Amino acid sequence: MCKLNLIIKFFKKIIFLLLILFCETSFSHEGHSHGPSVVASVSFDKSGTLWRVREQQGFVIVDSSNDQGLNFSKSINVNTELQKIGTSGDAKPKIAIGPEGNIYVTWTQALSKPYTGYIWFARSKDRGKTFELPQIVHQDKSEITHRFDAINVNKDGRIFVAWVDKRDLEKAKLQKKEREYKGAALYYVVSENFGESFKVEKKIVDSSCECCRISLTNDSRGNIIALWRQLYDGGIRDHAVAKIDLNDNIVVNRATFGGWKIDACPHHGPAISRGGDWGYHMAWFDGGDKAGLFYGRIDGDAWVSSPAKRFGNANFQAGHPSLLSINEKVYLAWKEINDSDNYIVLAISEDGGKNWLEAKKIKKTEGASDYPELIQFNNKAFLSWNTIKDGYQFIALE
């Protein structure tokens, strides 16, 4: 029996590593638009209009809905020239709405060399009727990795864009110190004039994971809180959390301690949501012997809850979580896959993540689908999910 369990564990590891390899291979074709893109990102404005961004045949397109996703307006193109746009793995165009009503969009343009890209930004000041000429947010225009964009707009309209960047690895290669530099780095830019321009980029940290999305939120003062997968000594890939304040002071702490040792990027970025005055909810995927989806609470410096709570069915590849916190209520959604179907599973806590109701499968489709995205409007939670077979899905959770 013991041997049988070891054999099962061995084959599970093989299957998981093959999935990672498949993700890496598929990403090398990023943005070539061989078929319809399944990724979508959404955001509500103050009036309750739902704004959506997607990729279509080399263009970033934006449309809107005034009936909570039942019908959408005619879409408009954001970029004026055809591009290879990142839409696979943890990469997809993002949309955010400023407190003044501006609509902001970011995306990654894939360049000709594998795993290279530029981070683009565009804004609309007329409620989506037109978008201004897009701009690359970073000064460094080398044909290297600038990928996996993330955007946050705080309560004062300050725009923060972060991404994965390999300029420091390229420098290490030139100095023949590549073996001393592991992974990539995280960089960011800030606009304090509502997207008119951006300051010169700054680095958050060295040795981030190469292909996992960055999750962003704010504290009560509007400072940035970032969560991402970090490469630690010995090839360990756990998560780190950083506070980047309004004066660019950066404090980084380790956030998870799974100890997963792997020489590849899992393409499984984490999720973070601000809780009460005590700190933040976070969810992440971990591999190794205890592979699965996990949830924990953290105050930015130390764990509030421990050990991490496990969610989902690892045999169905539970992962790619989305988190949303509204007062004491916490929503955690993730994706599971079996032989033919994709599922969205939802768990709810009514006491700030201390206890959880039984998780339920709330949506199902066949074939390709995006990862789930949770958003709120007027203290109500909604799930956004794009699928190939069943189209775009947007549902009120209660």
GROMACS .gro file of C-alpha atoms in nm:
model
  398
    1MET     CA    1   0.000   0.000   0.000
    2CYS     CA    2   0.286   0.233   0.092
    3LYS     CA    3   0.456   0.157  -0.241
    4LEU     CA    4   0.131   0.226  -0.426
    5ASN     CA    5   0.100   0.568  -0.260
    6LEU     CA    6   0.460   0.651  -0.354
    7ILE     CA    7   0.394   0.550  -0.714
    8ILE     CA    8   0.078   0.767  -0.724
    9LYS     CA    9   0.272   1.064  -0.582
   10PHE     CA   10   0.549   1.009  -0.838
   11PHE     CA   11   0.310   1.015  -1.133
   12LYS     CA   12   0.128   1.321  -0.994
   13LYS     CA   13   0.460   1.506  -0.987
   14ILE     CA   14   0.538   1.398  -1.344
   15ILE     CA   15   0.196   1.518  -1.465
   16PHE     CA   16   0.236   1.852  -1.285
   17LEU     CA   17   0.584   1.912  -1.431
   18LEU     CA   18   0.451   1.831  -1.778
   19LEU     CA   19   0.177   2.089  -1.726
   20ILE     CA   20   0.438   2.350  -1.634
   21LEU     CA   21   0.640   2.257  -1.942
   22PHE     CA   22   0.326   2.289  -2.152
   23CYS     CA   23   0.265   2.636  -2.007
   24GLU     CA   24   0.623   2.743  -2.085
   25THR     CA   25   0.594   2.609  -2.439
   26SER     CA   26   0.260   2.771  -2.503
   27PHE     CA   27   0.387   3.103  -2.374
   28SER     CA   28   0.656   3.112  -2.640
   29HIS     CA   29   0.371   3.159  -2.888
   30GLU     CA   30   0.224   3.440  -2.681
   31GLY     CA   31   0.011   3.686  -2.867
   32HIS     CA   32   0.012   3.523  -3.211
   33SER     CA   33  -0.369   3.507  -3.208
   34HIS     CA   34  -0.404   3.159  -3.356
   35GLY     CA   35  -0.756   3.152  -3.212
   36PRO     CA   36  -0.993   3.357  -3.000
   37SER     CA   37  -0.841   3.481  -2.676
   38VAL     CA   38  -1.026   3.368  -2.366
   39VAL     CA   39  -0.885   3.619  -2.115
   40ALA     CA   40  -1.081   3.918  -1.987
   41SER     CA   41  -1.047   4.171  -1.707
   42VAL     CA   42  -1.323   4.392  -1.565
   43SER     CA   43  -1.382   4.686  -1.332
   44PHE     CA   44  -1.684   4.888  -1.215
   45ASP     CA   45  -1.694   5.268  -1.228
   46LYS     CA   46  -1.873   5.479  -0.967
   47SER     CA   47  -2.202   5.474  -1.156
   48GLY     CA   48  -2.210   5.093  -1.175
   49THR     CA   49  -2.106   5.059  -1.538
   50LEU     CA   50  -1.901   4.744  -1.586
   51TRP     CA   51  -1.594   4.799  -1.804
   52ARG     CA   52  -1.426   4.504  -1.973
   53VAL     CA   53  -1.092   4.466  -2.157
   54ARG     CA   54  -0.990   4.176  -2.381
   55GLU     CA   55  -0.757   4.092  -2.667
   56GLN     CA   56  -0.890   4.034  -3.017
   57GLN     CA   57  -0.673   3.962  -3.320
   58GLY     CA   58  -0.381   4.170  -3.200
   59PHE     CA   59  -0.582   4.458  -3.053
   60VAL     CA   60  -0.673   4.544  -2.696
   61ILE     CA   61  -1.048   4.609  -2.701
   62VAL     CA   62  -1.271   4.771  -2.438
   63ASP     CA   63  -1.649   4.760  -2.403
   64SER     CA   64  -1.898   4.828  -2.123
   65SER     CA   65  -2.223   4.701  -1.975
   66ASN     CA   66  -2.497   4.892  -1.794
   67ASP     CA   67  -2.689   4.579  -1.693
   68GLN     CA   68  -2.417   4.390  -1.500
   69GLY     CA   69  -2.280   4.187  -1.786
   70LEU     CA   70  -2.597   4.086  -1.971
   71ASN     CA   71  -2.529   4.312  -2.269
   72PHE     CA   72  -2.218   4.499  -2.377
   73SER     CA   73  -2.161   4.805  -2.590
   74LYS     CA   74  -1.976   4.800  -2.920
   75SER     CA   75  -1.607   4.755  -2.845
   76ILE     CA   76  -1.337   5.003  -2.940
   77ASN     CA   77  -0.969   4.939  -3.009
   78VAL     CA   78  -0.719   5.080  -2.761
   79ASN     CA   79  -0.395   5.022  -2.953
   80THR     CA   80  -0.392   5.171  -3.301
   81GLU     CA   81  -0.132   4.935  -3.448
   82LEU     CA   82  -0.142   4.555  -3.455
   83GLN     CA   83   0.063   4.395  -3.177
   84LYS     CA   84   0.138   4.053  -3.033
   85ILE     CA   85  -0.041   4.084  -2.699
   86GLY     CA   86   0.021   3.865  -2.395
   87THR     CA   87  -0.286   3.652  -2.325
   88SER     CA   88  -0.159   3.321  -2.194
   89GLY     CA   89  -0.055   3.186  -1.858
   90ASP     CA   90  -0.083   3.460  -1.596
   91ALA     CA   91  -0.066   3.737  -1.860
   92LYS     CA   92  -0.365   3.934  -1.982
   93PRO     CA   93  -0.467   4.298  -2.036
   94LYS     CA   94  -0.588   4.480  -1.723
   95ILE     CA   95  -0.839   4.760  -1.665
   96ALA     CA   96  -0.882   5.002  -1.374
   97ILE     CA   97  -1.104   5.305  -1.313
   98GLY     CA   98  -0.972   5.617  -1.140
   99PRO     CA   99  -1.176   5.809  -0.880
  100GLU     CA  100  -1.206   6.095  -1.133
  101GLY     CA  101  -1.366   5.852  -1.383
  102ASN     CA  102  -1.070   5.799  -1.615
  103ILE     CA  103  -1.038   5.448  -1.762
  104TYR     CA  104  -0.689   5.298  -1.754
  105VAL     CA  105  -0.568   4.993  -1.946
  106THR     CA  106  -0.235   4.810  -1.936
  107TRP     CA  107  -0.107   4.515  -2.136
  108THR     CA  108   0.210   4.331  -2.234
  109GLN     CA  109   0.325   4.344  -2.595
  110ALA     CA  110   0.520   4.028  -2.684
  111LEU     CA  111   0.830   4.105  -2.892
  112SER     CA  112   1.008   3.889  -3.149
  113LYS     CA  113   1.252   3.722  -2.910
  114PRO     CA  114   1.103   3.456  -2.678
  115TYR     CA  115   0.990   3.579  -2.336
  116THR     CA  116   1.045   3.947  -2.418
  117GLY     CA  117   0.794   4.231  -2.403
  118TYR     CA  118   0.699   4.592  -2.334
  119ILE     CA  119   0.443   4.717  -2.083
  120TRP     CA  120   0.190   4.952  -2.242
  121PHE     CA  121  -0.056   5.195  -2.084
  122ALA     CA  122  -0.350   5.387  -2.229
  123ARG     CA  123  -0.623   5.605  -2.079
  124SER     CA  124  -0.964   5.733  -2.169
  125LYS     CA  125  -1.081   6.066  -2.028
  126ASP     CA  126  -1.422   6.059  -2.196
  127ARG     CA  127  -1.583   5.747  -2.048
  128GLY     CA  128  -1.446   5.509  -2.306
  129LYS     CA  129  -1.547   5.699  -2.620
  130THR     CA  130  -1.181   5.733  -2.717
  131PHE     CA  131  -0.842   5.629  -2.584
  132GLU     CA  132  -0.535   5.846  -2.604
  133LEU     CA  133  -0.224   5.726  -2.785
  134PRO     CA  134  -0.078   5.440  -2.575
  135GLN     CA  135   0.264   5.475  -2.413
  136ILE     CA  136   0.531   5.232  -2.291
  137VAL     CA  137   0.566   5.295  -1.919
  138HIS     CA  138   0.934   5.199  -1.877
  139GLN     CA  139   1.241   5.389  -1.991
  140ASP     CA  140   1.435   5.069  -2.062
  141LYS     CA  141   1.347   4.969  -2.420
  142SER     CA  142   1.582   4.669  -2.450
  143GLU     CA  143   1.428   4.365  -2.615
  144ILE     CA  144   1.419   4.172  -2.291
  145THR     CA  145   1.157   4.056  -2.043
  146HIS     CA  146   0.914   4.328  -1.934
  147ARG     CA  147   0.605   4.118  -1.879
  148PHE     CA  148   0.311   4.033  -1.651
  149ASP     CA  149   0.182   4.386  -1.596
  150ALA     CA  150  -0.026   4.472  -1.289
  151ILE     CA  151  -0.207   4.802  -1.227
  152ASN     CA  152  -0.350   4.967  -0.916
  153VAL     CA  153  -0.522   5.304  -0.880
  154ASN     CA  154  -0.554   5.426  -0.523
  155LYS     CA  155  -0.826   5.641  -0.366
  156ASP     CA  156  -0.647   5.961  -0.469
  157GLY     CA  157  -0.602   5.857  -0.833
  158ARG     CA  158  -0.233   5.769  -0.803
  159ILE     CA  159  -0.154   5.506  -1.068
  160PHE     CA  160   0.091   5.225  -0.990
  161VAL     CA  161   0.204   4.980  -1.259
  162ALA     CA  162   0.435   4.685  -1.177
  163TRP     CA  163   0.583   4.409  -1.391
  164VAL     CA  164   0.840   4.127  -1.408
  165ASP     CA  165   1.170   4.254  -1.554
  166LYS     CA  166   1.497   4.076  -1.646
  167ARG     CA  167   1.730   4.373  -1.708
  168ASP     CA  168   1.939   4.280  -1.403
  169LEU     CA  169   1.974   3.921  -1.525
  170GLU     CA  170   2.089   4.053  -1.865
  171LYS     CA  171   2.351   4.269  -1.690
  172ALA     CA  172   2.468   3.966  -1.496
  173LYS     CA  173   2.504   3.773  -1.823
  174LEU     CA  174   2.725   4.048  -1.968
  175GLN     CA  175   2.939   4.035  -1.655
  176LYS     CA  176   2.941   3.655  -1.672
  177LYS     CA  177   2.770   3.645  -1.333
  178GLU     CA  178   2.452   3.482  -1.453
  179ARG     CA  179   2.483   3.199  -1.203
  180GLU     CA  180   2.490   3.454  -0.923
  181TYR     CA  181   2.164   3.617  -1.034
  182LYS     CA  182   1.856   3.401  -1.001
  183GLY     CA  183   1.513   3.465  -1.148
  184ALA     CA  184   1.389   3.805  -1.260
  185ALA     CA  185   1.308   4.129  -1.074
  186LEU     CA  186   1.001   4.339  -1.005
  187TYR     CA  187   0.993   4.700  -1.126
  188TYR     CA  188   0.725   4.968  -1.102
  189VAL     CA  189   0.631   5.314  -1.221
  190VAL     CA  190   0.399   5.575  -1.074
  191SER     CA  191   0.183   5.845  -1.229
  192GLU     CA  192   0.068   6.128  -1.005
  193ASN     CA  193  -0.105   6.324  -1.280
  194PHE     CA  194  -0.382   6.078  -1.369
  195GLY     CA  195  -0.183   5.898  -1.637
  196GLU     CA  196  -0.053   6.202  -1.824
  197SER     CA  197   0.301   6.080  -1.762
  198PHE     CA  198   0.500   5.837  -1.547
  199LYS     CA  199   0.809   5.882  -1.333
  200VAL     CA  200   1.121   5.677  -1.410
  201GLU     CA  201   1.080   5.315  -1.307
  202LYS     CA  202   1.217   5.180  -0.980
  203LYS     CA  203   1.298   4.828  -0.863
  204ILE     CA  204   1.102   4.657  -0.587
  205VAL     CA  205   1.313   4.344  -0.548
  206ASP     CA  206   1.560   4.109  -0.718
  207SER     CA  207   1.505   3.737  -0.781
  208SER     CA  208   1.132   3.723  -0.833
  209CYS     CA  209   0.975   3.425  -1.006
  210GLU     CA  210   0.976   3.473  -1.385
  211CYS     CA  211   0.620   3.410  -1.505
  212CYS     CA  212   0.374   3.453  -1.216
  213ARG     CA  213   0.132   3.744  -1.195
  214ILE     CA  214   0.170   4.015  -0.930
  215SER     CA  215  -0.127   4.086  -0.701
  216LEU     CA  216  -0.177   4.445  -0.580
  217THR     CA  217  -0.398   4.618  -0.323
  218ASN     CA  218  -0.384   4.928  -0.099
  219ASP     CA  219  -0.369   5.002   0.270
  220SER     CA  220  -0.594   5.267   0.426
  221ARG     CA  221  -0.354   5.550   0.331
  222GLY     CA  222  -0.329   5.446  -0.034
  223ASN     CA  223   0.013   5.282  -0.009
  224ILE     CA  224   0.071   4.979  -0.231
  225ILE     CA  225   0.072   4.625  -0.093
  226ALA     CA  226   0.214   4.371  -0.343
  227LEU     CA  227   0.219   3.990  -0.327
  228TRP     CA  228   0.419   3.774  -0.568
  229ARG     CA  229   0.615   3.449  -0.595
  230GLN     CA  230   0.979   3.499  -0.497
  231LEU     CA  231   1.286   3.284  -0.559
  232TYR     CA  232   1.465   3.210  -0.232
  233ASP     CA  233   1.797   3.040  -0.159
  234GLY     CA  234   1.823   2.676  -0.260
  235GLY     CA  235   1.572   2.710  -0.546
  236ILE     CA  236   1.276   2.757  -0.310
  237ARG     CA  237   0.979   2.941  -0.462
  238ASP     CA  238   0.760   3.091  -0.192
  239HIS     CA  239   0.577   3.424  -0.178
  240ALA     CA  240   0.686   3.767  -0.062
  241VAL     CA  241   0.479   4.070   0.034
  242ALA     CA  242   0.593   4.432   0.006
  243LYS     CA  243   0.466   4.767   0.121
  244ILE     CA  244   0.566   5.047  -0.118
  245ASP     CA  245   0.467   5.377   0.037
  246LEU     CA  246   0.393   5.708  -0.131
  247ASN     CA  247   0.758   5.816  -0.087
  248ASP     CA  248   0.891   5.498  -0.255
  249ASN     CA  249   1.006   5.341   0.070
  250ILE     CA  250   0.991   4.964   0.023
  251VAL     CA  251   0.966   4.698   0.292
  252VAL     CA  252   0.970   4.333   0.179
  253ASN     CA  253   0.882   4.033   0.395
  254ARG     CA  254   0.846   3.664   0.326
  255ALA     CA  255   0.477   3.573   0.317
  256THR     CA  256   0.464   3.193   0.270
  257PHE     CA  257   0.682   2.908   0.388
  258GLY     CA  258   0.585   2.608   0.175
  259GLY     CA  259   0.945   2.536   0.078
  260TRP     CA  260   0.859   2.430  -0.277
  261LYS     CA  261   1.185   2.364  -0.461
  262ILE     CA  262   1.144   2.371  -0.838
  263ASP     CA  263   1.363   2.489  -1.125
  264ALA     CA  264   1.076   2.626  -1.334
  265CYS     CA  265   0.808   2.890  -1.307
  266PRO     CA  266   0.467   2.750  -1.210
  267HIS     CA  267   0.258   3.027  -1.381
  268HIS     CA  268   0.046   3.034  -1.066
  269GLY     CA  269   0.032   3.386  -0.927
  270PRO     CA  270  -0.122   3.464  -0.586
  271ALA     CA  271  -0.414   3.684  -0.477
  272ILE     CA  272  -0.435   3.945  -0.198
  273SER     CA  273  -0.722   4.148  -0.056
  274ARG     CA  274  -0.722   4.403   0.225
  275GLY     CA  275  -0.895   4.286   0.541
  276GLY     CA  276  -0.972   4.494   0.849
  277ASP     CA  277  -0.723   4.704   1.042
  278TRP     CA  278  -0.524   4.388   1.114
  279GLY     CA  279  -0.396   4.327   0.760
  280TYR     CA  280  -0.467   4.120   0.449
  281HIS     CA  281  -0.614   3.799   0.314
  282MET     CA  282  -0.397   3.609   0.071
  283ALA     CA  283  -0.434   3.292  -0.137
  284TRP     CA  284  -0.173   3.105  -0.337
  285PHE     CA  285  -0.080   2.781  -0.508
  286ASP     CA  286   0.199   2.570  -0.367
  287GLY     CA  287   0.363   2.259  -0.514
  288GLY     CA  288   0.589   1.984  -0.389
  289ASP     CA  289   0.468   1.707  -0.164
  290LYS     CA  290   0.179   1.921  -0.034
  291ALA     CA  291   0.067   2.060  -0.369
  292GLY     CA  292  -0.254   2.259  -0.356
  293LEU     CA  293  -0.429   2.588  -0.298
  294PHE     CA  294  -0.381   2.770   0.035
  295TYR     CA  295  -0.527   3.066   0.225
  296GLY     CA  296  -0.378   3.269   0.509
  297ARG     CA  297  -0.404   3.607   0.686
  298ILE     CA  298  -0.104   3.832   0.723
  299ASP     CA  299  -0.041   4.175   0.873
  300GLY     CA  300   0.246   4.255   0.636
  301ASP     CA  301   0.517   4.157   0.883
  302ALA     CA  302   0.396   3.830   1.027
  303TRP     CA  303   0.126   3.572   1.002
  304VAL     CA  304  -0.205   3.646   1.170
  305SER     CA  305  -0.331   3.291   1.113
  306SER     CA  306  -0.126   2.975   1.104
  307PRO     CA  307  -0.105   2.716   0.963
  308ALA     CA  308  -0.230   2.801   0.617
  309LYS     CA  309  -0.575   2.659   0.534
  310ARG     CA  310  -0.592   2.427   0.238
  311PHE     CA  311  -0.864   2.464  -0.029
  312GLY     CA  312  -0.967   2.280  -0.343
  313ASN     CA  313  -0.910   1.940  -0.497
  314ALA     CA  314  -0.544   1.898  -0.592
  315ASN     CA  315  -0.638   1.606  -0.818
  316PHE     CA  316  -0.839   1.856  -1.027
  317GLN     CA  317  -0.552   2.108  -1.042
  318ALA     CA  318  -0.712   2.357  -0.798
  319GLY     CA  319  -0.539   2.691  -0.844
  320HIS     CA  320  -0.541   3.046  -0.985
  321PRO     CA  321  -0.731   3.198  -0.691
  322SER     CA  322  -0.914   3.529  -0.671
  323LEU     CA  323  -0.991   3.696  -0.337
  324LEU     CA  324  -1.240   3.964  -0.234
  325SER     CA  325  -1.301   4.104   0.112
  326ILE     CA  326  -1.610   4.312   0.194
  327ASN     CA  327  -1.619   4.404   0.563
  328GLU     CA  328  -1.611   4.069   0.748
  329LYS     CA  329  -1.716   3.867   0.446
  330VAL     CA  330  -1.442   3.704   0.238
  331TYR     CA  331  -1.490   3.540  -0.102
  332LEU     CA  332  -1.234   3.296  -0.243
  333ALA     CA  333  -1.283   3.160  -0.597
  334TRP     CA  334  -1.057   2.928  -0.790
  335LYS     CA  335  -1.049   2.705  -1.096
  336GLU     CA  336  -1.050   2.326  -1.115
  337ILE     CA  337  -1.014   2.104  -1.424
  338ASN     CA  338  -1.102   1.740  -1.486
  339ASP     CA  339  -1.081   1.541  -1.810
  340SER     CA  340  -1.339   1.746  -2.000
  341ASP     CA  341  -1.472   2.029  -1.784
  342ASN     CA  342  -1.354   2.350  -1.618
  343TYR     CA  343  -1.513   2.453  -1.289
  344ILE     CA  344  -1.521   2.764  -1.076
  345VAL     CA  345  -1.534   2.679  -0.708
  346LEU     CA  346  -1.635   2.936  -0.444
  347ALA     CA  347  -1.577   2.941  -0.069
  348ILE     CA  348  -1.716   3.210   0.163
  349SER     CA  349  -1.617   3.320   0.511
  350GLU     CA  350  -1.850   3.539   0.717
  351ASP     CA  351  -1.603   3.618   0.996
  352GLY     CA  352  -1.298   3.762   0.824
  353GLY     CA  353  -1.146   3.433   0.713
  354LYS     CA  354  -1.148   3.260   1.052
  355ASN     CA  355  -1.410   3.003   0.949
  356TRP     CA  356  -1.534   2.900   0.605
  357LEU     CA  357  -1.861   2.763   0.471
  358GLU     CA  358  -1.847   2.453   0.253
  359ALA     CA  359  -1.696   2.529  -0.089
  360LYS     CA  360  -1.927   2.486  -0.388
  361LYS     CA  361  -1.885   2.452  -0.764
  362ILE     CA  362  -2.079   2.746  -0.903
  363LYS     CA  363  -1.992   2.746  -1.275
  364LYS     CA  364  -1.891   2.485  -1.532
  365THR     CA  365  -1.786   2.483  -1.895
  366GLU     CA  366  -1.619   2.256  -2.147
  367GLY     CA  367  -1.296   2.353  -2.315
  368ALA     CA  368  -1.077   2.657  -2.260
  369SER     CA  369  -1.162   2.919  -2.000
  370ASP     CA  370  -1.001   3.211  -1.820
  371TYR     CA  371  -0.916   3.227  -1.452
  372PRO     CA  372  -1.187   3.363  -1.218
  373GLU     CA  373  -1.195   3.729  -1.118
  374LEU     CA  374  -1.390   3.866  -0.818
  375ILE     CA  375  -1.493   4.231  -0.806
  376GLN     CA  376  -1.739   4.439  -0.603
  377PHE     CA  377  -1.985   4.721  -0.646
  378ASN     CA  378  -2.181   4.881  -0.360
  379ASN     CA  379  -2.056   4.612  -0.121
  380LYS     CA  380  -2.190   4.333  -0.343
  381ALA     CA  381  -1.962   4.061  -0.482
  382PHE     CA  382  -1.954   3.946  -0.845
  383LEU     CA  383  -1.770   3.675  -1.038
  384SER     CA  384  -1.625   3.745  -1.383
  385TRP     CA  385  -1.527   3.444  -1.597
  386ASN     CA  386  -1.470   3.417  -1.969
  387THR     CA  387  -1.514   3.087  -2.153
  388ILE     CA  388  -1.490   2.969  -2.514
  389LYS     CA  389  -1.801   2.749  -2.525
  390ASP     CA  390  -2.040   2.942  -2.299
  391GLY     CA  391  -1.913   3.293  -2.361
  392TYR     CA  392  -1.860   3.557  -2.099
  393GLN     CA  393  -2.006   3.482  -1.755
  394PHE     CA  394  -2.082   3.751  -1.494
  395ILE     CA  395  -2.284   3.659  -1.188
  396ALA     CA  396  -2.385   3.818  -0.859
  397LEU     CA  397  -2.266   3.590  -0.579
  398GLU     CA  398  -2.554   3.670  -0.340
   0.00000   0.00000   0.00000
